[in-house]
């Protein structure tokens, strides 16, 4: 068997920001044109062999302006080629072993990386299954998340002097089915992430700086436990998922102590993440739905100390400038939670098309989730904190879908 896929995509972000009448812009573009060929060969009952080739051309551009003047303009283009080979071996009805190797090459920097993968599944009984898996992964793109607004998030690409990031992940899990259509899954995981790269936040500027010198290298780790309870049959269906996890990163000059740089939780870390989805079939065609979500608040940097500077080369002789300092991402926003409810009607139109009418109420109990805090210095030297919420009122939503 063989499958051929040709695809193209283009991402562009151009946020504009003004501060004190000064205009900042940042244009970030990523284009991807790729072709993928997958082959599958079944030599016998015990083996299924898969192989494939994936070739793509990545084009990356980052352009910054300050008050109408261009301060940075970088365009990179790289070709990526990946080959993989995988064998699914079934020595007995209750065992399945999958092993594979993926080799990838990236032209910008002549990076060649090997990524082995191995997973084992064993049926303890007809309804209880154990899984174990290990894999190595490499990433030639990285997302630089903004501490202010997601509109300023930036995709960056590996290049000469900026090696790709990698990760090793190990997972152990158990799956069981019981009762009338119930299924439970539990999995623990751990992941190391050496070679992470990001723009150096302590750089004095980007104008005239070579691309590779804009970055600093660090490492990360992630670990946690995931639990899923699902019901797939009957009038009442849905699932409950919960994740207890931790994601941490470490870079030079961030939260430095006598022992060196310390791990910190990045913007997207969530210690607790819970989702409850329920569907109830009222009559033929009608279904009630509800989704409740809860997660630990997003990390943010809460000011702890302040000092003033005078006679700085970057300010007038009579101007006093206040600087707020604190450990990076030393606090969290309040927990995020929300309830969405709705009703869905499905059926057919004269036997030629299927339709689905969905009426929803998002944020049904008007939760005032905090988007971010804004700090301003008062005349007496104290700090005033203003809460900037997400939309704190219920939002109606109506959709109608026809499928021919």
mmCIF file of C-alpha atoms in Angstrom:
data_model
loop_
_atom_site.group_PDB
_atom_site.id
_atom_site.type_symbol
_atom_site.label_atom_id
_atom_site.label_comp_id
_atom_site.label_asym_id
_atom_site.label_seq_id
_atom_site.Cartn_x
_atom_site.Cartn_y
_atom_site.Cartn_z
ATOM 1 C CA UNK A 1 0.000 0.000 0.000
ATOM 2 C CA UNK A 2 1.186 3.545 -0.653
ATOM 3 C CA UNK A 3 -0.005 7.066 0.096
ATOM 4 C CA UNK A 4 1.203 10.323 -1.483
ATOM 5 C CA UNK A 5 0.463 13.709 0.078
ATOM 6 C CA UNK A 6 1.352 17.190 -1.182
ATOM 7 C CA UNK A 7 0.647 20.129 1.116
ATOM 8 C CA UNK A 8 1.338 23.825 1.519
ATOM 9 C CA UNK A 9 0.719 26.282 4.326
ATOM 10 C CA UNK A 10 1.564 29.868 5.184
ATOM 11 C CA UNK A 11 1.452 31.622 8.543
ATOM 12 C CA UNK A 12 1.745 35.383 9.007
ATOM 13 C CA UNK A 13 1.443 37.567 12.087
ATOM 14 C CA UNK A 14 1.836 41.370 12.085
ATOM 15 C CA UNK A 15 1.022 42.884 15.479
ATOM 16 C CA UNK A 16 1.279 46.645 15.916
ATOM 17 C CA UNK A 17 1.930 48.299 19.266
ATOM 18 C CA UNK A 18 2.149 51.961 20.270
ATOM 19 C CA UNK A 19 3.731 53.313 23.428
ATOM 20 C CA UNK A 20 3.999 57.048 24.073
ATOM 21 C CA UNK A 21 3.340 57.820 20.411
ATOM 22 C CA UNK A 22 6.100 55.452 19.242
ATOM 23 C CA UNK A 23 4.962 52.706 16.873
ATOM 24 C CA UNK A 24 6.397 49.178 17.000
ATOM 25 C CA UNK A 25 5.657 46.485 14.411
ATOM 26 C CA UNK A 26 6.786 42.920 14.018
ATOM 27 C CA UNK A 27 6.123 40.746 10.982
ATOM 28 C CA UNK A 28 6.598 37.004 11.354
ATOM 29 C CA UNK A 29 6.064 34.661 8.393
ATOM 30 C CA UNK A 30 6.502 30.892 8.083
ATOM 31 C CA UNK A 31 5.750 29.065 4.821
ATOM 32 C CA UNK A 32 5.875 25.303 4.351
ATOM 33 C CA UNK A 33 5.645 23.384 1.065
ATOM 34 C CA UNK A 34 5.992 19.643 1.511
ATOM 35 C CA UNK A 35 5.528 16.251 -0.081
ATOM 36 C CA UNK A 36 5.140 12.984 1.783
ATOM 37 C CA UNK A 37 5.212 9.385 0.553
ATOM 38 C CA UNK A 38 4.288 6.482 2.858
ATOM 39 C CA UNK A 39 4.648 2.797 2.004
ATOM 40 C CA UNK A 40 3.231 -0.203 3.871
ATOM 41 C CA UNK A 41 4.262 -3.805 3.342
ATOM 42 C CA UNK A 42 2.704 -6.846 5.035
ATOM 43 C CA UNK A 43 5.039 -9.821 4.599
ATOM 44 C CA UNK A 44 3.050 -12.065 6.956
ATOM 45 C CA UNK A 45 0.733 -12.219 9.944
ATOM 46 C CA UNK A 46 3.420 -11.247 12.476
ATOM 47 C CA UNK A 47 4.861 -8.172 10.761
ATOM 48 C CA UNK A 48 3.662 -4.900 9.258
ATOM 49 C CA UNK A 49 6.521 -2.841 7.807
ATOM 50 C CA UNK A 50 6.095 0.866 7.121
ATOM 51 C CA UNK A 51 8.515 3.300 5.490
ATOM 52 C CA UNK A 52 8.292 6.830 4.243
ATOM 53 C CA UNK A 53 9.922 9.949 2.905
ATOM 54 C CA UNK A 54 8.997 13.495 3.901
ATOM 55 C CA UNK A 55 10.550 16.476 2.114
ATOM 56 C CA UNK A 56 9.691 20.099 2.815
ATOM 57 C CA UNK A 57 10.919 23.618 2.213
ATOM 58 C CA UNK A 58 10.578 26.023 5.121
ATOM 59 C CA UNK A 59 10.759 29.771 4.574
ATOM 60 C CA UNK A 60 11.051 31.976 7.620
ATOM 61 C CA UNK A 61 11.012 35.776 7.873
ATOM 62 C CA UNK A 62 11.182 38.156 10.818
ATOM 63 C CA UNK A 63 11.020 41.941 10.355
ATOM 64 C CA UNK A 64 10.898 44.576 13.094
ATOM 65 C CA UNK A 65 10.330 48.322 12.833
ATOM 66 C CA UNK A 66 10.677 51.079 15.426
ATOM 67 C CA UNK A 67 9.010 54.430 14.839
ATOM 68 C CA UNK A 68 8.892 53.775 11.093
ATOM 69 C CA UNK A 69 12.538 52.663 10.813
ATOM 70 C CA UNK A 70 13.444 49.078 10.066
ATOM 71 C CA UNK A 71 15.567 47.624 12.896
ATOM 72 C CA UNK A 72 15.725 43.975 11.802
ATOM 73 C CA UNK A 73 14.958 42.018 8.643
ATOM 74 C CA UNK A 74 15.936 38.363 8.390
ATOM 75 C CA UNK A 75 14.794 35.827 5.801
ATOM 76 C CA UNK A 76 15.887 32.199 6.020
ATOM 77 C CA UNK A 77 15.030 29.264 3.810
ATOM 78 C CA UNK A 78 15.834 25.658 4.548
ATOM 79 C CA UNK A 79 15.073 22.222 3.157
ATOM 80 C CA UNK A 80 14.169 19.364 5.456
ATOM 81 C CA UNK A 81 14.258 15.701 4.429
ATOM 82 C CA UNK A 82 13.194 12.848 6.689
ATOM 83 C CA UNK A 83 13.238 9.072 6.189
ATOM 84 C CA UNK A 84 11.633 6.571 8.533
ATOM 85 C CA UNK A 85 11.297 2.814 8.871
ATOM 86 C CA UNK A 86 8.918 1.118 11.317
ATOM 87 C CA UNK A 87 8.052 -2.494 12.028
ATOM 88 C CA UNK A 88 5.006 -3.611 14.002
ATOM 89 C CA UNK A 89 5.745 -7.090 15.327
ATOM 90 C CA UNK A 90 3.007 -9.264 16.861
ATOM 91 C CA UNK A 91 4.717 -12.392 18.293
ATOM 92 C CA UNK A 92 1.493 -13.464 20.044
ATOM 93 C CA UNK A 93 -2.096 -12.302 20.272
ATOM 94 C CA UNK A 94 -1.446 -10.490 23.567
ATOM 95 C CA UNK A 95 1.821 -8.749 22.560
ATOM 96 C CA UNK A 96 2.582 -5.944 20.121
ATOM 97 C CA UNK A 97 6.028 -4.411 19.656
ATOM 98 C CA UNK A 98 6.644 -1.364 17.485
ATOM 99 C CA UNK A 99 10.171 -0.263 16.704
ATOM 100 C CA UNK A 100 11.382 2.358 14.292
ATOM 101 C CA UNK A 101 14.069 4.813 13.324
ATOM 102 C CA UNK A 102 13.648 8.272 11.830
ATOM 103 C CA UNK A 103 16.511 10.170 10.198
ATOM 104 C CA UNK A 104 16.103 13.867 9.408
ATOM 105 C CA UNK A 105 18.344 16.369 7.665
ATOM 106 C CA UNK A 106 18.020 20.155 7.758
ATOM 107 C CA UNK A 107 19.992 22.168 5.217
ATOM 108 C CA UNK A 108 20.382 25.360 7.297
ATOM 109 C CA UNK A 109 23.360 24.270 9.361
ATOM 110 C CA UNK A 110 23.739 20.802 7.799
ATOM 111 C CA UNK A 111 22.032 19.170 10.781
ATOM 112 C CA UNK A 112 21.556 15.384 10.605
ATOM 113 C CA UNK A 113 19.581 13.833 13.465
ATOM 114 C CA UNK A 114 18.560 10.231 14.283
ATOM 115 C CA UNK A 115 15.424 9.526 16.310
ATOM 116 C CA UNK A 116 14.741 5.960 17.547
ATOM 117 C CA UNK A 117 11.233 4.969 18.704
ATOM 118 C CA UNK A 118 10.039 1.878 20.609
ATOM 119 C CA UNK A 119 6.683 0.951 22.119
ATOM 120 C CA UNK A 120 5.383 -2.271 23.704
ATOM 121 C CA UNK A 121 1.739 -3.196 24.371
ATOM 122 C CA UNK A 122 0.703 -6.222 26.419
ATOM 123 C CA UNK A 123 -2.853 -7.465 27.108
ATOM 124 C CA UNK A 124 -2.973 -8.657 30.705
ATOM 125 C CA UNK A 125 -6.584 -9.756 30.210
ATOM 126 C CA UNK A 126 -9.226 -9.224 27.554
ATOM 127 C CA UNK A 127 -10.033 -5.848 29.126
ATOM 128 C CA UNK A 128 -6.748 -4.698 30.728
ATOM 129 C CA UNK A 129 -3.805 -3.481 28.645
ATOM 130 C CA UNK A 130 -0.321 -2.212 29.567
ATOM 131 C CA UNK A 131 1.732 0.161 27.395
ATOM 132 C CA UNK A 132 5.294 1.452 27.511
ATOM 133 C CA UNK A 133 6.911 3.768 24.982
ATOM 134 C CA UNK A 134 10.152 5.651 24.407
ATOM 135 C CA UNK A 135 10.966 8.149 21.689
ATOM 136 C CA UNK A 136 13.460 10.788 20.679
ATOM 137 C CA UNK A 137 12.243 13.850 18.818
ATOM 138 C CA UNK A 138 13.862 16.841 17.099
ATOM 139 C CA UNK A 139 12.349 20.239 16.335
ATOM 140 C CA UNK A 140 13.685 22.738 13.809
ATOM 141 C CA UNK A 141 11.099 25.420 14.647
ATOM 142 C CA UNK A 142 10.404 26.905 18.055
ATOM 143 C CA UNK A 143 7.686 29.208 19.347
ATOM 144 C CA UNK A 144 8.836 32.262 21.279
ATOM 145 C CA UNK A 145 5.913 33.064 23.593
ATOM 146 C CA UNK A 146 5.323 36.681 24.562
ATOM 147 C CA UNK A 147 4.743 37.540 28.224
ATOM 148 C CA UNK A 148 2.419 40.370 27.106
ATOM 149 C CA UNK A 149 0.056 39.219 24.335
ATOM 150 C CA UNK A 150 -0.128 36.067 22.246
ATOM 151 C CA UNK A 151 -0.210 38.333 19.177
ATOM 152 C CA UNK A 152 3.505 38.886 19.747
ATOM 153 C CA UNK A 153 4.294 35.148 19.804
ATOM 154 C CA UNK A 154 7.011 34.476 17.228
ATOM 155 C CA UNK A 155 8.048 31.387 15.294
ATOM 156 C CA UNK A 156 11.831 31.045 14.979
ATOM 157 C CA UNK A 157 13.912 28.597 12.940
ATOM 158 C CA UNK A 158 17.175 26.733 13.509
ATOM 159 C CA UNK A 159 20.133 27.943 11.474
ATOM 160 C CA UNK A 160 23.914 27.829 11.444
ATOM 161 C CA UNK A 161 24.959 28.423 15.033
ATOM 162 C CA UNK A 162 21.407 27.717 16.285
ATOM 163 C CA UNK A 163 21.076 23.894 16.580
ATOM 164 C CA UNK A 164 17.601 22.314 16.661
ATOM 165 C CA UNK A 165 16.009 21.390 19.971
ATOM 166 C CA UNK A 166 15.554 17.751 20.936
ATOM 167 C CA UNK A 167 13.693 15.702 23.503
ATOM 168 C CA UNK A 168 13.651 12.193 24.976
ATOM 169 C CA UNK A 169 10.302 10.966 26.296
ATOM 170 C CA UNK A 170 9.311 7.892 28.293
ATOM 171 C CA UNK A 171 5.678 6.961 29.010
ATOM 172 C CA UNK A 172 4.040 4.110 30.960
ATOM 173 C CA UNK A 173 0.300 3.504 30.844
ATOM 174 C CA UNK A 174 -2.603 1.200 31.665
ATOM 175 C CA UNK A 175 -5.973 0.938 29.872
ATOM 176 C CA UNK A 176 -9.042 -0.961 31.015
ATOM 177 C CA UNK A 177 -12.612 -1.371 29.768
ATOM 178 C CA UNK A 178 -15.493 -2.220 32.077
ATOM 179 C CA UNK A 179 -19.248 -2.019 32.510
ATOM 180 C CA UNK A 180 -21.489 -0.762 29.732
ATOM 181 C CA UNK A 181 -19.130 1.090 27.365
ATOM 182 C CA UNK A 182 -16.766 2.521 30.016
ATOM 183 C CA UNK A 183 -13.043 2.948 29.406
ATOM 184 C CA UNK A 184 -10.335 4.190 31.791
ATOM 185 C CA UNK A 185 -6.760 5.183 30.978
ATOM 186 C CA UNK A 186 -3.881 6.272 33.194
ATOM 187 C CA UNK A 187 -0.414 7.267 31.969
ATOM 188 C CA UNK A 188 2.712 8.687 33.529
ATOM 189 C CA UNK A 189 5.356 10.446 31.459
ATOM 190 C CA UNK A 190 8.715 12.163 31.732
ATOM 191 C CA UNK A 191 10.559 14.211 29.123
ATOM 192 C CA UNK A 192 13.933 15.894 28.919
ATOM 193 C CA UNK A 193 14.455 18.795 26.513
ATOM 194 C CA UNK A 194 18.111 19.688 25.928
ATOM 195 C CA UNK A 195 19.127 22.293 23.371
ATOM 196 C CA UNK A 196 16.143 24.630 23.665
ATOM 197 C CA UNK A 197 16.801 27.969 22.007
ATOM 198 C CA UNK A 198 15.193 31.386 22.323
ATOM 199 C CA UNK A 199 15.970 35.021 21.644
ATOM 200 C CA UNK A 200 18.261 36.510 24.284
ATOM 201 C CA UNK A 201 16.057 38.836 26.383
ATOM 202 C CA UNK A 202 19.170 40.615 27.701
ATOM 203 C CA UNK A 203 20.397 41.653 24.262
ATOM 204 C CA UNK A 204 20.740 45.419 23.818
ATOM 205 C CA UNK A 205 19.066 45.252 20.414
ATOM 206 C CA UNK A 206 18.751 43.362 17.137
ATOM 207 C CA UNK A 207 19.925 45.970 14.628
ATOM 208 C CA UNK A 208 23.057 44.737 12.899
ATOM 209 C CA UNK A 209 23.288 41.602 15.056
ATOM 210 C CA UNK A 210 23.845 38.294 13.158
ATOM 211 C CA UNK A 211 20.951 35.861 13.452
ATOM 212 C CA UNK A 212 22.879 33.228 15.446
ATOM 213 C CA UNK A 213 24.067 35.790 18.012
ATOM 214 C CA UNK A 214 20.505 36.755 18.904
ATOM 215 C CA UNK A 215 19.888 33.471 20.708
ATOM 216 C CA UNK A 216 20.724 31.758 23.952
ATOM 217 C CA UNK A 217 20.547 28.009 24.612
ATOM 218 C CA UNK A 218 18.941 26.280 27.579
ATOM 219 C CA UNK A 219 17.191 23.076 28.601
ATOM 220 C CA UNK A 220 13.860 21.922 29.936
ATOM 221 C CA UNK A 221 11.988 19.046 31.476
ATOM 222 C CA UNK A 222 8.391 17.901 31.803
ATOM 223 C CA UNK A 223 6.720 15.189 33.833
ATOM 224 C CA UNK A 224 3.243 14.283 34.963
ATOM 225 C CA UNK A 225 0.296 11.930 35.216
ATOM 226 C CA UNK A 226 -2.764 11.809 32.950
ATOM 227 C CA UNK A 227 -6.092 10.128 33.779
ATOM 228 C CA UNK A 228 -9.037 9.642 31.390
ATOM 229 C CA UNK A 229 -12.468 8.154 32.087
ATOM 230 C CA UNK A 230 -14.729 7.812 29.028
ATOM 231 C CA UNK A 231 -18.186 6.410 28.264
ATOM 232 C CA UNK A 232 -18.883 5.788 24.576
ATOM 233 C CA UNK A 233 -22.238 3.928 24.548
ATOM 234 C CA UNK A 234 -25.769 4.677 25.747
ATOM 235 C CA UNK A 235 -27.883 7.785 26.084
ATOM 236 C CA UNK A 236 -25.366 9.406 28.435
ATOM 237 C CA UNK A 237 -21.831 9.724 27.019
ATOM 238 C CA UNK A 238 -18.773 11.858 27.610
ATOM 239 C CA UNK A 239 -15.435 11.864 29.357
ATOM 240 C CA UNK A 240 -13.522 13.190 32.346
ATOM 241 C CA UNK A 241 -9.827 13.944 31.881
ATOM 242 C CA UNK A 242 -7.332 15.180 34.456
ATOM 243 C CA UNK A 243 -3.644 15.978 34.113
ATOM 244 C CA UNK A 244 -1.214 16.617 36.951
ATOM 245 C CA UNK A 245 1.852 17.942 35.182
ATOM 246 C CA UNK A 246 4.848 20.202 35.366
ATOM 247 C CA UNK A 247 6.815 21.901 32.586
ATOM 248 C CA UNK A 248 10.039 23.721 33.422
ATOM 249 C CA UNK A 249 12.779 25.532 31.510
ATOM 250 C CA UNK A 250 16.193 26.907 32.371
ATOM 251 C CA UNK A 251 18.193 29.605 30.566
ATOM 252 C CA UNK A 252 21.286 31.619 31.481
ATOM 253 C CA UNK A 253 20.792 34.770 33.584
ATOM 254 C CA UNK A 254 17.183 33.895 34.471
ATOM 255 C CA UNK A 255 16.443 33.455 38.190
ATOM 256 C CA UNK A 256 20.144 33.154 38.947
ATOM 257 C CA UNK A 257 21.227 32.068 42.443
ATOM 258 C CA UNK A 258 24.539 31.027 43.945
ATOM 259 C CA UNK A 259 23.979 27.625 42.353
ATOM 260 C CA UNK A 260 23.438 29.086 38.863
ATOM 261 C CA UNK A 261 20.306 29.501 36.756
ATOM 262 C CA UNK A 262 17.212 27.865 38.238
ATOM 263 C CA UNK A 263 14.292 26.153 36.500
ATOM 264 C CA UNK A 264 11.166 28.258 36.028
ATOM 265 C CA UNK A 265 7.648 27.476 34.810
ATOM 266 C CA UNK A 266 6.971 28.953 31.337
ATOM 267 C CA UNK A 267 3.805 30.764 30.381
ATOM 268 C CA UNK A 268 1.915 27.650 29.248
ATOM 269 C CA UNK A 269 2.596 25.465 32.316
ATOM 270 C CA UNK A 270 -0.570 24.203 34.038
ATOM 271 C CA UNK A 271 -0.138 22.075 37.179
ATOM 272 C CA UNK A 272 -3.766 20.940 37.220
ATOM 273 C CA UNK A 273 -5.873 20.610 34.076
ATOM 274 C CA UNK A 274 -9.377 19.106 34.240
ATOM 275 C CA UNK A 275 -12.033 18.768 31.542
ATOM 276 C CA UNK A 276 -15.511 17.268 31.935
ATOM 277 C CA UNK A 277 -17.630 16.719 28.808
ATOM 278 C CA UNK A 278 -21.185 15.338 29.043
ATOM 279 C CA UNK A 279 -23.677 14.512 26.282
ATOM 280 C CA UNK A 280 -27.255 13.394 26.907
ATOM 281 C CA UNK A 281 -29.564 12.186 24.138
ATOM 282 C CA UNK A 282 -33.041 13.528 24.813
ATOM 283 C CA UNK A 283 -35.009 12.228 21.834
ATOM 284 C CA UNK A 284 -34.225 11.150 18.313
ATOM 285 C CA UNK A 285 -32.110 13.956 16.891
ATOM 286 C CA UNK A 286 -31.786 16.121 20.011
ATOM 287 C CA UNK A 287 -28.763 16.089 22.321
ATOM 288 C CA UNK A 288 -27.809 18.226 25.319
ATOM 289 C CA UNK A 289 -24.122 19.031 25.806
ATOM 290 C CA UNK A 290 -22.045 20.521 28.565
ATOM 291 C CA UNK A 291 -18.314 21.169 28.976
ATOM 292 C CA UNK A 292 -16.611 22.250 32.181
ATOM 293 C CA UNK A 293 -12.900 23.102 32.226
ATOM 294 C CA UNK A 294 -10.562 24.010 35.065
ATOM 295 C CA UNK A 295 -6.838 24.716 35.049
ATOM 296 C CA UNK A 296 -4.192 26.225 37.265
ATOM 297 C CA UNK A 297 -3.570 29.900 36.602
ATOM 298 C CA UNK A 298 -0.964 30.995 34.075
ATOM 299 C CA UNK A 299 2.477 31.900 35.491
ATOM 300 C CA UNK A 300 3.341 35.596 35.436
ATOM 301 C CA UNK A 301 5.991 37.873 36.903
ATOM 302 C CA UNK A 302 4.697 39.714 39.974
ATOM 303 C CA UNK A 303 6.779 42.778 40.921
ATOM 304 C CA UNK A 304 8.435 42.379 44.316
ATOM 305 C CA UNK A 305 10.950 45.224 44.460
ATOM 306 C CA UNK A 306 11.619 48.531 42.763
ATOM 307 C CA UNK A 307 14.421 51.035 42.440
ATOM 308 C CA UNK A 308 14.913 54.367 40.700
ATOM 309 C CA UNK A 309 17.619 55.506 38.309
ATOM 310 C CA UNK A 310 18.745 59.028 37.456
ATOM 311 C CA UNK A 311 21.323 60.429 35.019
ATOM 312 C CA UNK A 312 21.068 57.354 32.826
ATOM 313 C CA UNK A 313 22.337 57.775 29.232
ATOM 314 C CA UNK A 314 18.892 56.641 28.099
ATOM 315 C CA UNK A 315 16.960 59.419 29.872
ATOM 316 C CA UNK A 316 17.131 63.151 30.508
ATOM 317 C CA UNK A 317 19.164 64.541 33.411
ATOM 318 C CA UNK A 318 16.055 65.556 35.373
ATOM 319 C CA UNK A 319 14.035 62.414 34.693
ATOM 320 C CA UNK A 320 13.693 59.696 37.291
ATOM 321 C CA UNK A 321 12.987 56.185 36.049
ATOM 322 C CA UNK A 322 11.466 53.441 38.200
ATOM 323 C CA UNK A 323 12.481 49.845 37.529
ATOM 324 C CA UNK A 324 10.432 46.894 38.825
ATOM 325 C CA UNK A 325 12.301 43.663 39.523
ATOM 326 C CA UNK A 326 11.385 40.187 40.755
ATOM 327 C CA UNK A 327 12.110 36.527 39.993
ATOM 328 C CA UNK A 328 10.809 35.559 36.543
ATOM 329 C CA UNK A 329 7.322 33.943 36.561
ATOM 330 C CA UNK A 330 7.302 33.922 40.357
ATOM 331 C CA UNK A 331 3.505 33.863 40.731
ATOM 332 C CA UNK A 332 0.323 32.672 39.012
ATOM 333 C CA UNK A 333 -2.946 34.194 37.925
ATOM 334 C CA UNK A 334 -6.109 32.889 39.649
ATOM 335 C CA UNK A 335 -7.342 29.473 38.431
ATOM 336 C CA UNK A 336 -9.178 29.429 35.108
ATOM 337 C CA UNK A 337 -12.563 27.698 34.916
ATOM 338 C CA UNK A 338 -15.566 27.908 32.614
ATOM 339 C CA UNK A 339 -18.833 26.118 31.801
ATOM 340 C CA UNK A 340 -20.273 25.878 28.279
ATOM 341 C CA UNK A 341 -23.754 24.428 27.714
ATOM 342 C CA UNK A 342 -25.728 23.783 24.579
ATOM 343 C CA UNK A 343 -28.219 21.778 22.585
ATOM 344 C CA UNK A 344 -27.685 20.051 19.247
ATOM 345 C CA UNK A 345 -30.255 18.947 16.699
ATOM 346 C CA UNK A 346 -29.164 16.607 13.884
ATOM 347 C CA UNK A 347 -31.018 14.996 11.002
ATOM 348 C CA UNK A 348 -31.223 14.944 7.214
ATOM 349 C CA UNK A 349 -32.663 17.231 4.541
ATOM 350 C CA UNK A 350 -34.827 15.277 2.064
ATOM 351 C CA UNK A 351 -32.317 12.426 2.205
ATOM 352 C CA UNK A 352 -29.670 14.396 0.259
ATOM 353 C CA UNK A 353 -27.719 16.032 3.104
ATOM 354 C CA UNK A 354 -27.122 15.731 6.827
ATOM 355 C CA UNK A 355 -27.490 18.795 9.024
ATOM 356 C CA UNK A 356 -26.472 19.789 12.525
ATOM 357 C CA UNK A 357 -27.948 22.780 14.346
ATOM 358 C CA UNK A 358 -26.010 23.772 17.464
ATOM 359 C CA UNK A 359 -26.991 26.394 20.051
ATOM 360 C CA UNK A 360 -24.409 27.158 22.737
ATOM 361 C CA UNK A 361 -23.886 29.442 25.705
ATOM 362 C CA UNK A 362 -20.176 29.947 26.416
ATOM 363 C CA UNK A 363 -19.121 30.908 29.953
ATOM 364 C CA UNK A 364 -22.601 30.146 31.263
ATOM 365 C CA UNK A 365 -22.021 31.338 34.849
ATOM 366 C CA UNK A 366 -20.118 34.533 33.892
ATOM 367 C CA UNK A 367 -16.738 33.563 35.290
ATOM 368 C CA UNK A 368 -14.376 36.558 35.435
ATOM 369 C CA UNK A 369 -11.176 34.849 34.317
ATOM 370 C CA UNK A 370 -8.129 37.106 34.488
ATOM 371 C CA UNK A 371 -6.253 37.742 31.229
ATOM 372 C CA UNK A 372 -3.371 39.662 32.815
ATOM 373 C CA UNK A 373 -2.525 42.218 35.505
ATOM 374 C CA UNK A 374 -1.432 45.752 34.673
ATOM 375 C CA UNK A 375 0.787 47.566 37.183
ATOM 376 C CA UNK A 376 1.104 51.361 37.448
ATOM 377 C CA UNK A 377 3.213 53.373 39.859
ATOM 378 C CA UNK A 378 1.354 55.895 42.016
ATOM 379 C CA UNK A 379 2.718 59.305 43.038
ATOM 380 C CA UNK A 380 3.502 58.015 46.537
ATOM 381 C CA UNK A 381 5.692 55.240 45.106
ATOM 382 C CA UNK A 382 3.168 52.430 45.627
ATOM 383 C CA UNK A 383 1.976 50.128 42.871
ATOM 384 C CA UNK A 384 -1.599 49.983 41.665
ATOM 385 C CA UNK A 385 -2.686 46.671 40.133
ATOM 386 C CA UNK A 386 -5.520 46.567 37.607
ATOM 387 C CA UNK A 387 -7.184 43.288 36.616
ATOM 388 C CA UNK A 388 -7.704 42.875 32.868
ATOM 389 C CA UNK A 389 -10.318 40.114 32.462
ATOM 390 C CA UNK A 390 -11.280 37.961 29.567
ATOM 391 C CA UNK A 391 -14.900 38.348 28.403
ATOM 392 C CA UNK A 392 -16.727 37.987 31.750
ATOM 393 C CA UNK A 393 -20.273 37.507 30.415
ATOM 394 C CA UNK A 394 -22.050 34.588 28.742
ATOM 395 C CA UNK A 395 -21.568 34.488 24.970
ATOM 396 C CA UNK A 396 -24.265 32.924 22.753
ATOM 397 C CA UNK A 397 -23.162 30.908 19.750
ATOM 398 C CA UNK A 398 -25.253 29.527 16.881
ATOM 399 C CA UNK A 399 -24.001 27.269 14.101
ATOM 400 C CA UNK A 400 -25.640 25.321 11.278
ATOM 401 C CA UNK A 401 -23.732 22.702 9.303
ATOM 402 C CA UNK A 402 -24.762 20.897 6.139
ATOM 403 C CA UNK A 403 -22.885 17.774 5.010
ATOM 404 C CA UNK A 404 -23.561 16.401 1.515
#
